[in-house]
Coordinates of C-alpha atoms (C1' of nucleotides) in Angstrom, one line a residue:
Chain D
X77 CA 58.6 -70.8 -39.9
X78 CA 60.1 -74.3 -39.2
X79 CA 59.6 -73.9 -35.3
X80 CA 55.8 -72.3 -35.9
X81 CA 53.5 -72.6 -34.0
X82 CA 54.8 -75.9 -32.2
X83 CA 56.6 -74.0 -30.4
X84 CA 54.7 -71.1 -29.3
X85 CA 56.9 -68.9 -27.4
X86 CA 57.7 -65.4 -28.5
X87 CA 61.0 -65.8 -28.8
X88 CA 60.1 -68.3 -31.5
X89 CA 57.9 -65.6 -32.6
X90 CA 60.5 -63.0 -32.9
X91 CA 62.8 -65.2 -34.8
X92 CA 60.3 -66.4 -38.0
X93 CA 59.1 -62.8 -38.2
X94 CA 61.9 -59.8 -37.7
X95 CA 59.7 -57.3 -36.8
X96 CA 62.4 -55.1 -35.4
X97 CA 65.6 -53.9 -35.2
X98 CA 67.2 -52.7 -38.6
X99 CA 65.5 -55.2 -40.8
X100 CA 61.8 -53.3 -39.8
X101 CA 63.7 -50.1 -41.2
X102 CA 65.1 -51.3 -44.1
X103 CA 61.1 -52.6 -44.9
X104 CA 59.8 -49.0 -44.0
X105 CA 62.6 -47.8 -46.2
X106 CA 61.7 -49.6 -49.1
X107 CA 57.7 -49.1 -48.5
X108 CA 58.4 -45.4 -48.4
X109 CA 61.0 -44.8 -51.0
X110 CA 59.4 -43.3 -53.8
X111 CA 57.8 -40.6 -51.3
X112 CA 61.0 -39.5 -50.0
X113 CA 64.3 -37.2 -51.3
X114 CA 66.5 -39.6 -49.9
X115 CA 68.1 -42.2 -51.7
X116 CA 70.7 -43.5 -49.5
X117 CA 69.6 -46.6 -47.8
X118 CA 72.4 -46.2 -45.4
X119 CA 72.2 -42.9 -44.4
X120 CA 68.5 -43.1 -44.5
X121 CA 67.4 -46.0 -42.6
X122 CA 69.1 -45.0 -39.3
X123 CA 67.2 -41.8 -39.8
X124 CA 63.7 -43.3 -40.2
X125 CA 64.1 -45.3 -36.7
X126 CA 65.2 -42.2 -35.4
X127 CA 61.6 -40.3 -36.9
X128 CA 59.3 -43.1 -36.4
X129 CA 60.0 -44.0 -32.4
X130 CA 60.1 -40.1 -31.6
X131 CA 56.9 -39.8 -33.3
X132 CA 55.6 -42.9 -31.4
X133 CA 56.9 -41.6 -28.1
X134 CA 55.8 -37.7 -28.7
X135 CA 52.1 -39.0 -30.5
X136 CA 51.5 -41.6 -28.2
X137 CA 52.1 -39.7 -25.0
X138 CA 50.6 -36.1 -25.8
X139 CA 48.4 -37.0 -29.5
X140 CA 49.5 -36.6 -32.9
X141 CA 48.1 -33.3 -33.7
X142 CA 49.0 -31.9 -30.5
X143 CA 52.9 -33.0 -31.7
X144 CA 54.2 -30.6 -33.8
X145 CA 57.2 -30.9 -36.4
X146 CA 59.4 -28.8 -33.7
X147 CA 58.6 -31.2 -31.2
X148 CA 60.0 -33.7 -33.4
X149 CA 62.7 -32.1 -34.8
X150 CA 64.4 -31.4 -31.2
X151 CA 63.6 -35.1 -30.1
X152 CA 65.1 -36.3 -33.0
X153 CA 68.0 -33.9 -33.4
X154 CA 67.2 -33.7 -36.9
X155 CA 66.4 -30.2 -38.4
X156 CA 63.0 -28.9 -39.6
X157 CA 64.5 -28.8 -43.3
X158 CA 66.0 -32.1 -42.8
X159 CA 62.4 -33.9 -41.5
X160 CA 61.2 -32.7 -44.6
X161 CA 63.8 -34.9 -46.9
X162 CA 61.9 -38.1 -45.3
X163 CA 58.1 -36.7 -45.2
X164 CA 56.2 -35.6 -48.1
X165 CA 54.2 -33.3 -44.4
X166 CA 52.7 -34.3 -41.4
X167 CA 49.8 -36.1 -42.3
X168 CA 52.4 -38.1 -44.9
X169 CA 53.8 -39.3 -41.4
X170 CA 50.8 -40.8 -40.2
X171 CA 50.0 -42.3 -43.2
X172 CA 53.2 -43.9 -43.4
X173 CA 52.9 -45.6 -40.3
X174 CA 49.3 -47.0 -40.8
X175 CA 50.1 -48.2 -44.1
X176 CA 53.7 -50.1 -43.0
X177 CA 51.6 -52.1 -40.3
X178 CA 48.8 -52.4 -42.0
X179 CA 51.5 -54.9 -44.6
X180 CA 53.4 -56.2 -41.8
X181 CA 50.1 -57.7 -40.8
X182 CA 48.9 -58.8 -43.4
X183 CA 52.1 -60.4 -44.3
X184 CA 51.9 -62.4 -40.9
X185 CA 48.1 -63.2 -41.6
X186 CA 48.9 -64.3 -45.0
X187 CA 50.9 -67.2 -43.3
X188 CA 50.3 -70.6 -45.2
X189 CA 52.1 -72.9 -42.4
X190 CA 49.3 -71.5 -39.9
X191 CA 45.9 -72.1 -42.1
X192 CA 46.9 -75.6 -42.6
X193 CA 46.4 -76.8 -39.1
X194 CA 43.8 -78.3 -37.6
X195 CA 41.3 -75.8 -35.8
X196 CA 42.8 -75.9 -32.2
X197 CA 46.4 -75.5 -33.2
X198 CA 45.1 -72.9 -35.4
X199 CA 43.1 -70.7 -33.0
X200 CA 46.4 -71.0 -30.8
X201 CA 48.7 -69.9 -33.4
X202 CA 46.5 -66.9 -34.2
X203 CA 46.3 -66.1 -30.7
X204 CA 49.7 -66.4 -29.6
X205 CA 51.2 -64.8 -32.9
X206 CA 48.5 -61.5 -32.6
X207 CA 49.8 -61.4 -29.2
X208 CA 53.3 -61.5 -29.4
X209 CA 53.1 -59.2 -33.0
X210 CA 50.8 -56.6 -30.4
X211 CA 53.5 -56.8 -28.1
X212 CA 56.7 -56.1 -29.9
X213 CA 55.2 -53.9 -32.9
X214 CA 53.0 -52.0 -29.7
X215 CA 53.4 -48.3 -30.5
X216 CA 52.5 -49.0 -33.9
X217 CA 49.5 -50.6 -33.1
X218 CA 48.5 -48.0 -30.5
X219 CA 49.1 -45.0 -33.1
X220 CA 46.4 -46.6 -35.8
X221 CA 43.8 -47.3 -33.3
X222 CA 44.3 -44.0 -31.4
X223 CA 44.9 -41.4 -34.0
X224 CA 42.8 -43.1 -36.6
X225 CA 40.7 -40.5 -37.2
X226 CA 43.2 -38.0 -38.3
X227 CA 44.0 -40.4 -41.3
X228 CA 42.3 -40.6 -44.9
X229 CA 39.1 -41.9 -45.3
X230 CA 40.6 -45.0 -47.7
X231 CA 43.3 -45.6 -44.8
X232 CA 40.5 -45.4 -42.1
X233 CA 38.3 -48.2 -44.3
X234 CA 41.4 -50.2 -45.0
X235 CA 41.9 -50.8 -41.3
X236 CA 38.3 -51.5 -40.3
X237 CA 38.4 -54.0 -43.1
X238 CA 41.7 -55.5 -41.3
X239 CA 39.8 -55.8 -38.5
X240 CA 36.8 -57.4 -40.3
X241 CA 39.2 -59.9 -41.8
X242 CA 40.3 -60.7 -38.6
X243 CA 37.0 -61.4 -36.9
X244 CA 36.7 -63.4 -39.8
X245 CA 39.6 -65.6 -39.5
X246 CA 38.7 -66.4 -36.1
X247 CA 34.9 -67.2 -36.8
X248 CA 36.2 -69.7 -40.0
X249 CA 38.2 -71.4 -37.2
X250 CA 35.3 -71.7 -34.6
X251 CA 33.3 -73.0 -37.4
X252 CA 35.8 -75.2 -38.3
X253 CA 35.6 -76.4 -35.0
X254 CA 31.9 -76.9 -34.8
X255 CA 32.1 -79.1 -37.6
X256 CA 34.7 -81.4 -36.5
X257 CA 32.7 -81.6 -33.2
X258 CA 34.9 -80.4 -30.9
X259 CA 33.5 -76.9 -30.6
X260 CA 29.6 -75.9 -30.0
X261 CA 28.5 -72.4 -29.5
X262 CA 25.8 -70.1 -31.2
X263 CA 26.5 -66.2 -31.8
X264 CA 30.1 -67.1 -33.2
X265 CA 30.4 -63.6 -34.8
X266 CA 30.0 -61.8 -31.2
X267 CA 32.4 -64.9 -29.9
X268 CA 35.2 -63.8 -32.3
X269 CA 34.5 -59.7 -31.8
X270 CA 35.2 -60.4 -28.7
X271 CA 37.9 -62.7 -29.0
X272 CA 39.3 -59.8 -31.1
X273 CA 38.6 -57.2 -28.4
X274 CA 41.0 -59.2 -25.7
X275 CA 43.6 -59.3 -28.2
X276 CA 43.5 -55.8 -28.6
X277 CA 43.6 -54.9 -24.6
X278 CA 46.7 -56.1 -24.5
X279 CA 48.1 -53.1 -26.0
X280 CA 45.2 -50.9 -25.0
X281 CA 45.7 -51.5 -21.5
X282 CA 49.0 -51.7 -20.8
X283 CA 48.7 -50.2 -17.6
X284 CA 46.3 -52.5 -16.1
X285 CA 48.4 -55.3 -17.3
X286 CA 51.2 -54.1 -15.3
X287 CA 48.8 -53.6 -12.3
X288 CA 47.7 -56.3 -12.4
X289 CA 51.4 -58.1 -13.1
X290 CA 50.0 -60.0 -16.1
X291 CA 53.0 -61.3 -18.3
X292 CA 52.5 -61.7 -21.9
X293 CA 52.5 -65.7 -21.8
X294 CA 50.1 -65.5 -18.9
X295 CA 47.8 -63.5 -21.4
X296 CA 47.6 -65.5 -24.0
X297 CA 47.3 -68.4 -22.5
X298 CA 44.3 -66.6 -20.6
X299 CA 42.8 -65.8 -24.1
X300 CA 43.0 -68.9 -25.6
X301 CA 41.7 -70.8 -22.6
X302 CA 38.9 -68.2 -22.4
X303 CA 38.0 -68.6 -26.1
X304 CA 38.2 -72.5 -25.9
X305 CA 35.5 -72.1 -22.4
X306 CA 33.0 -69.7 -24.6
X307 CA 33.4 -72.5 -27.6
X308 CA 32.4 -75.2 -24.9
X309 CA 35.5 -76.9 -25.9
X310 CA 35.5 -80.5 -23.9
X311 CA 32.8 -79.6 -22.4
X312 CA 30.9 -81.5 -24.5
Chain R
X76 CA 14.8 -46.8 -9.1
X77 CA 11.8 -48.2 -8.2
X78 CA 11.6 -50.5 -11.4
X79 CA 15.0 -51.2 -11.3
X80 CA 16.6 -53.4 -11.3
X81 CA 13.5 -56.1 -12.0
X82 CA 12.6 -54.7 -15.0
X83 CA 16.0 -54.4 -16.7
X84 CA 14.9 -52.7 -20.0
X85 CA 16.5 -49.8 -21.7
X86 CA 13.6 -48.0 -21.2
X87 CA 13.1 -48.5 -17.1
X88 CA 16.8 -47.1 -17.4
X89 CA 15.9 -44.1 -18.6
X90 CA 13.2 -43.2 -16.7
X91 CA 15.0 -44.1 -13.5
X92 CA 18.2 -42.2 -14.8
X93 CA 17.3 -39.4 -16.5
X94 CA 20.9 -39.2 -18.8
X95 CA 19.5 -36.9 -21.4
X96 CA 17.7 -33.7 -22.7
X97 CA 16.9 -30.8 -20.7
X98 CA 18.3 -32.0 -17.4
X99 CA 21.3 -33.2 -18.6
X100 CA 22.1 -30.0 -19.8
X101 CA 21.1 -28.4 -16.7
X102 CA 23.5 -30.2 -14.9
X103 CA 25.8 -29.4 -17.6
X104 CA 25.1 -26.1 -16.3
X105 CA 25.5 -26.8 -12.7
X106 CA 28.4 -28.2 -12.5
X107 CA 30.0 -25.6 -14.2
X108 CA 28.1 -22.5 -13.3
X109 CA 31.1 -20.5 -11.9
X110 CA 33.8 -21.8 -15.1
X111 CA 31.2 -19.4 -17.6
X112 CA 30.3 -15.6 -17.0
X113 CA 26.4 -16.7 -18.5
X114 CA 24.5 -16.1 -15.2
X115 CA 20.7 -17.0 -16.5
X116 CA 20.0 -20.6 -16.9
X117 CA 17.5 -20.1 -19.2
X118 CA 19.9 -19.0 -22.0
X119 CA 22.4 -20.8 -21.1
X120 CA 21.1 -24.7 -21.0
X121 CA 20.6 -24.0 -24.8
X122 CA 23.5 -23.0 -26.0
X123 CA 25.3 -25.6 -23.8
X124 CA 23.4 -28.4 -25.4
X125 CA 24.6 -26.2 -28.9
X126 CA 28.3 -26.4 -27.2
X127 CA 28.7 -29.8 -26.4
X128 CA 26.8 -31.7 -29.0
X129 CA 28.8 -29.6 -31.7
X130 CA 32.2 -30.9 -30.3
X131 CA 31.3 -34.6 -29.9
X132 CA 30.1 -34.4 -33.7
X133 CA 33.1 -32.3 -34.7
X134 CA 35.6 -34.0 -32.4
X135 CA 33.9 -37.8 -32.7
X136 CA 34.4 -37.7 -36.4
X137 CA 38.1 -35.3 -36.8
X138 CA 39.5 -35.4 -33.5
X139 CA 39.3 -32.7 -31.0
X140 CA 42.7 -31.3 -31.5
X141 CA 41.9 -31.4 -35.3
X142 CA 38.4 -29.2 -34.1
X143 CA 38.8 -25.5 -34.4
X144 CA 36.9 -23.2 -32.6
X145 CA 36.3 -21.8 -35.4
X146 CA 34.9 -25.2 -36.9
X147 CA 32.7 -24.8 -33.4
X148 CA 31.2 -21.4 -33.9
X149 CA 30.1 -22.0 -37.3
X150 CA 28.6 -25.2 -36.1
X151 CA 27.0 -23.7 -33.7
X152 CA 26.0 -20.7 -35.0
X153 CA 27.7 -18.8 -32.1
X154 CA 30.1 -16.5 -32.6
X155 CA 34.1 -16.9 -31.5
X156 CA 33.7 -14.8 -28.6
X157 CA 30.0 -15.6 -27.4
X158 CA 31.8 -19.3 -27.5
X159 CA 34.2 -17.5 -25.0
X160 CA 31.4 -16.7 -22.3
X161 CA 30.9 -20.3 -22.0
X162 CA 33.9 -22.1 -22.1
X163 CA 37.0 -20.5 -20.8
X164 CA 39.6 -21.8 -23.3
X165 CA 39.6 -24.8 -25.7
X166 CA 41.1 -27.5 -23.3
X167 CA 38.7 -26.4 -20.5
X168 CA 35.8 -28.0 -22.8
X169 CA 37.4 -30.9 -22.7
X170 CA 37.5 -31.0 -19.4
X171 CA 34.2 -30.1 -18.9
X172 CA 33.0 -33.0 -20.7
X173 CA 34.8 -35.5 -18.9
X174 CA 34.2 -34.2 -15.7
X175 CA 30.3 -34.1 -16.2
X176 CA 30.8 -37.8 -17.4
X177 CA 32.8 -39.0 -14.8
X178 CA 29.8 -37.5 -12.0
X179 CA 27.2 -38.9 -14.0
X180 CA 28.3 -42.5 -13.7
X181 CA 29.5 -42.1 -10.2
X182 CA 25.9 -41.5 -9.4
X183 CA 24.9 -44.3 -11.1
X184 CA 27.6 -46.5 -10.2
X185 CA 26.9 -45.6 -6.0
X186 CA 23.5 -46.5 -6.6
X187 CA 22.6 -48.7 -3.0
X188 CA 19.9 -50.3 -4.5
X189 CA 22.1 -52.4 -6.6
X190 CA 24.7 -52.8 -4.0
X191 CA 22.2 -54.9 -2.1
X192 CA 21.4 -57.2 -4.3
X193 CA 22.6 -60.7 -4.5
X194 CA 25.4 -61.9 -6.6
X195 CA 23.5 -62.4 -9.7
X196 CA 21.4 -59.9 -9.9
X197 CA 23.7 -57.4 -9.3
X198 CA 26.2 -58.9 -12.4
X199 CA 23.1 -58.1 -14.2
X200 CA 22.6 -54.7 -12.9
X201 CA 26.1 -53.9 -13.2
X202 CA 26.3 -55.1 -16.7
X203 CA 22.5 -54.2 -18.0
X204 CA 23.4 -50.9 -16.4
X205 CA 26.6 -50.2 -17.9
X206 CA 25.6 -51.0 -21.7
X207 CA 22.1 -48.5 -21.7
X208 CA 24.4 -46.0 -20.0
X209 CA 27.3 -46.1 -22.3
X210 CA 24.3 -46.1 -25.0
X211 CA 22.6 -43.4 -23.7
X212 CA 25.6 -41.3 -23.0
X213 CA 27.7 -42.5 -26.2
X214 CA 29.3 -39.6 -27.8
X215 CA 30.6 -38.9 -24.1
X216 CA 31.9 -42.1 -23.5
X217 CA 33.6 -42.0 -27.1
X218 CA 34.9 -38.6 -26.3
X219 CA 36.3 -39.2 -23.3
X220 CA 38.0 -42.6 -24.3
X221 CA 39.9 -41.3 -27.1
X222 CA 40.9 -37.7 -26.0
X223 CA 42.1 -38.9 -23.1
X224 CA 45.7 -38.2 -24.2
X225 CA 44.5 -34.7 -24.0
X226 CA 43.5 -34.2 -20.6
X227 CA 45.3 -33.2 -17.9
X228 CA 47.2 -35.5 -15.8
X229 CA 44.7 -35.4 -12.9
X230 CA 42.2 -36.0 -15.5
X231 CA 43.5 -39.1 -16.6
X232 CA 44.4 -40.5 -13.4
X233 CA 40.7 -39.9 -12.4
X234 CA 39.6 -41.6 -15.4
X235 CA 41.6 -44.5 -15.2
X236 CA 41.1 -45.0 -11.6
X237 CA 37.1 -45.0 -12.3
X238 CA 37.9 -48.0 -14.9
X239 CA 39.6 -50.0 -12.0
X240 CA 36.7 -48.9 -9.5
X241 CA 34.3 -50.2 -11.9
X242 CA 36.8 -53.6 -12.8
X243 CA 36.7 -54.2 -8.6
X244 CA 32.8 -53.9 -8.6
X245 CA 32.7 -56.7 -10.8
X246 CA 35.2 -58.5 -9.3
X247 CA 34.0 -58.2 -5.7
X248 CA 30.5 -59.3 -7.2
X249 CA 31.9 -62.6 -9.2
X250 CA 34.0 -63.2 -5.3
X251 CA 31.2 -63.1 -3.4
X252 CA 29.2 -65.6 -6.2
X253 CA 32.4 -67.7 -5.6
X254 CA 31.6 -67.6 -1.4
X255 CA 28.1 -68.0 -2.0
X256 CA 29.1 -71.8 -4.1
X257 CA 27.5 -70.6 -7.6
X258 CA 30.4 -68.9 -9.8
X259 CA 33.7 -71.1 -9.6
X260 CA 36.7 -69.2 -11.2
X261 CA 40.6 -68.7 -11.1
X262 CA 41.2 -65.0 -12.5
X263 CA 38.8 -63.1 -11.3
X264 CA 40.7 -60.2 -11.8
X265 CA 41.6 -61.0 -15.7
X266 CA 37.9 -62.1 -16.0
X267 CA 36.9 -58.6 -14.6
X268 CA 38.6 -57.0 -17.2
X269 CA 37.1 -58.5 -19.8
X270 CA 33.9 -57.9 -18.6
X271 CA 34.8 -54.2 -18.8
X272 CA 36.0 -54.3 -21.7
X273 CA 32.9 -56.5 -23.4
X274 CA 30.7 -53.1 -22.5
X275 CA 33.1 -50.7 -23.7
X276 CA 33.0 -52.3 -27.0
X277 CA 29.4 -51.1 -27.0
X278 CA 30.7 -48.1 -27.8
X279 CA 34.6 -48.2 -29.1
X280 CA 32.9 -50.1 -32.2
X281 CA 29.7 -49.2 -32.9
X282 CA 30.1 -50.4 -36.6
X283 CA 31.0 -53.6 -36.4
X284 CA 27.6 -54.1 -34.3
X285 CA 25.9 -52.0 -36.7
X286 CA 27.1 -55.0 -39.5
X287 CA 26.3 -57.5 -37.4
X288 CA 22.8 -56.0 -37.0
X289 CA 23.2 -56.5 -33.5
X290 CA 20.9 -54.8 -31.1
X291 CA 21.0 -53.8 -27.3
X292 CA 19.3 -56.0 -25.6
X293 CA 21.0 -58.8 -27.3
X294 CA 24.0 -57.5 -26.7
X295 CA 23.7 -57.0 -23.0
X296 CA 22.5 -60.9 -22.7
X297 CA 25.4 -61.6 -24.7
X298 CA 27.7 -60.0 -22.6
X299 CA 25.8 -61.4 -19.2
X300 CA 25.9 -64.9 -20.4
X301 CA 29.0 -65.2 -21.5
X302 CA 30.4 -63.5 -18.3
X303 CA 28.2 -66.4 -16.6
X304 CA 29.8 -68.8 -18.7
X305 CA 33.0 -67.4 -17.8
X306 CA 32.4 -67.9 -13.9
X307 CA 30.8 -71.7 -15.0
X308 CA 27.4 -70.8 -13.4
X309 CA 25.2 -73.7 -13.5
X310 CA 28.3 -75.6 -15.1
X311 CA 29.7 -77.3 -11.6
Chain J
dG72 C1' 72.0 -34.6 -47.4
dT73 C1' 71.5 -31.4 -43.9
dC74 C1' 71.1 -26.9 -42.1
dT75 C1' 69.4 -21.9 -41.2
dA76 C1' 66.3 -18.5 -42.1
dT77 C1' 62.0 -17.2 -43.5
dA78 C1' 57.4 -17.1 -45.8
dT79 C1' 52.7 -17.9 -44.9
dC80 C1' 48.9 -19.1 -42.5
dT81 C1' 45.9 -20.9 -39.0
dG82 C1' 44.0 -20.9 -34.7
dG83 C1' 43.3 -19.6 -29.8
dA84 C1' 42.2 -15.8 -27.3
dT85 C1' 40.6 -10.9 -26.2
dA86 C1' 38.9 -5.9 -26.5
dG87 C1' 35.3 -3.2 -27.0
dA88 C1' 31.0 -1.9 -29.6
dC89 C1' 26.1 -2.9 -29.3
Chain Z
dG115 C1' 24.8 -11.7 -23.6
dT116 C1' 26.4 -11.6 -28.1
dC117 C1' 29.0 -10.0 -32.0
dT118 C1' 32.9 -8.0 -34.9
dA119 C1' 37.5 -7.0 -35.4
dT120 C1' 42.0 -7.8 -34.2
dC121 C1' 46.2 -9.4 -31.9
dC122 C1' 49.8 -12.6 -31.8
dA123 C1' 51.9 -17.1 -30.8
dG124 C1' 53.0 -21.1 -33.0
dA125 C1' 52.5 -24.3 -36.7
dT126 C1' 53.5 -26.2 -41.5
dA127 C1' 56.2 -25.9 -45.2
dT128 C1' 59.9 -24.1 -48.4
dA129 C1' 64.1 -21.6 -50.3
dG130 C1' 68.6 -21.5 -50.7
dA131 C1' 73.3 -21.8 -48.5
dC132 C1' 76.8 -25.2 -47.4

DNA sequence: GTCTATATCTGGATAGAC
DNA sequence: GTCTATCCAGATATAGAC
């Protein structure tokens, strides 16, 4: 947090928040603990990664329903009986994955360091960081939006209402911005949906990044610069 | 076409393009005449229309892997195996629907009488256009965009090439603004692609318009001007 | 904690009557 | 052209041995 956001880099990014690696395990882990047999952090958490990125790979290549438990037993070498000591059933899966990055986000959004700056270094640090947190947590994020129709209906609210938040947040900042005078613009909801909407490309269209050879700094420097132009920032 | 594109309302659209009722489903029927053992058109057309606007409500609100056929007959109110005379397996539906798509808006999209038009006017073809279309043809375009996993592999290729066919149009349009010494811009291409995806949010989040009580029109002037904005028309 | 074996059921697809 | 009845593969989920 001490380097955030002056310096925006996502390697700074990846060292405030550990969004991978073991320490994202351990968190599922303890999210999940009560709905599984398990008890053994040890033992368990190297199973979860093992369950979680062979669902990723199988749902978000062929679809979730079209994935069945076999499919994910042989990917992950663990047994039919022995998926079934970690997941209450399939949909329990999917459930579990919305609901850990639903958290994860808002534990990043909830960030006190970033809603104390000043409008400009604010929109940039909500940029940057939705960026960078697309990038490394991306086969989470493209599970929810994909497959979010096979989940609950509360689950399915919960992340529209993310979204909602988020269109918020930005729209506070614009407005922010328009009252310190450095911003000036008129349908500031349809500015932030769509502020919202390049964010979300970024893991949507992965492939057209790569045809295109867009790197992830390149990106979000595009997005900001894009948002500041539609705000009429120094323009003025 | 002969309103088009001076009068850019959703209605001129529809009576140029005529995207829905009986003649959709006729060409429903045409284009897969030889895929179904139903010979008469007469009979047919209907319970095609039946067919398909069963699965988008079905697959639009579960998923169509989560659809049974089943779900489809009773829905329908045809039986499992008069369902069989029209479609010749599950994943062939699915098929069919994004195949009749993808020929619908490649007649639009080769439409010469937009292709002549100046740089301006044709953004505002191009982007007038593509919003009453995707509005017009919504549960397709929904379809399509999230069971894409689903498809075959020459389906998706198809699809995703269309996306870059239609993110060159606009590029090739905001180049030859940029030649003509009224748009002035860097990354086209990145610009493009947010144009795209600006009018695919027309569709991908209905809701969030619905909230914002945001209407068509306004939206398509939205997305226009800010493109314009974008290429700094009228800013230089 | 993990496996094998199995129960149970759902869903796609077809045969054949009408 | 449409329906009923049925087949059977494959899926989720569990029981019980190790």
């Amino acid at each position: 947090m001490d380097q955030w956001p002056q310096d925006i880099s996502i390697d700074a990014f990846r060292r405030t928040w550990v969004l991978e690696g073991e320490p994202l395990w351990r968190r599922v882990f303890d999210t999940h603990r009560e709905k599984m047999q398990i008890k053994n952090p040890q033992v368990a958490v190297g199973n979860l990664e093992k369950i979680f990125t062979c669902t990723f790979r199988l749902a978000n290549s062929k679809g979730f329903q079209a994935m069945s438990l076999r499919d994910l037993s042989r990917e992950t070498g663990i047994s039919m009986g022995g998926l079934y000591a970690y997941i209450g059933s399939k949909d329990d899966l999917a459930s579990a994955i919305e609901e850990v990055l639903r958290k994860t986000i808002d534990d990043v959004m909830s960030d006190q360091a970033v809603l104390d700056l000043g409008p400009l270094d604010r929109l940039k640090a909500i940029i940057y960081g939705d960026i960078y947190m697309n990038d490394i947590m991306h086969p989470w994020y493209y599970f929810c939006y994909l497959e979010a129709k096979g989940l609950s209906r509360d689950q399915r609210e919960a992340a529209m209402q993310m979204e909602i938040k988020f269109d918020e947040r930005l729209q506070e900042t614009f407005v922010a911005g328009i009252a310190a005078g450095i911003f000036k613009a008129d349908k500031v909801a349809l500015l932030a949906a769509n502020t919202t909407s390049m964010l979300q490309q970024w893991y949507l269209k992965r492939w057209k990044f790569q045809l295109l050879g867009t790197r992830i700094d390149e990106y979000a420097a595009f997005v900001y610069e894009t948002t500041l132009h539609n705000l009429n920032y120094q323009d003025a």
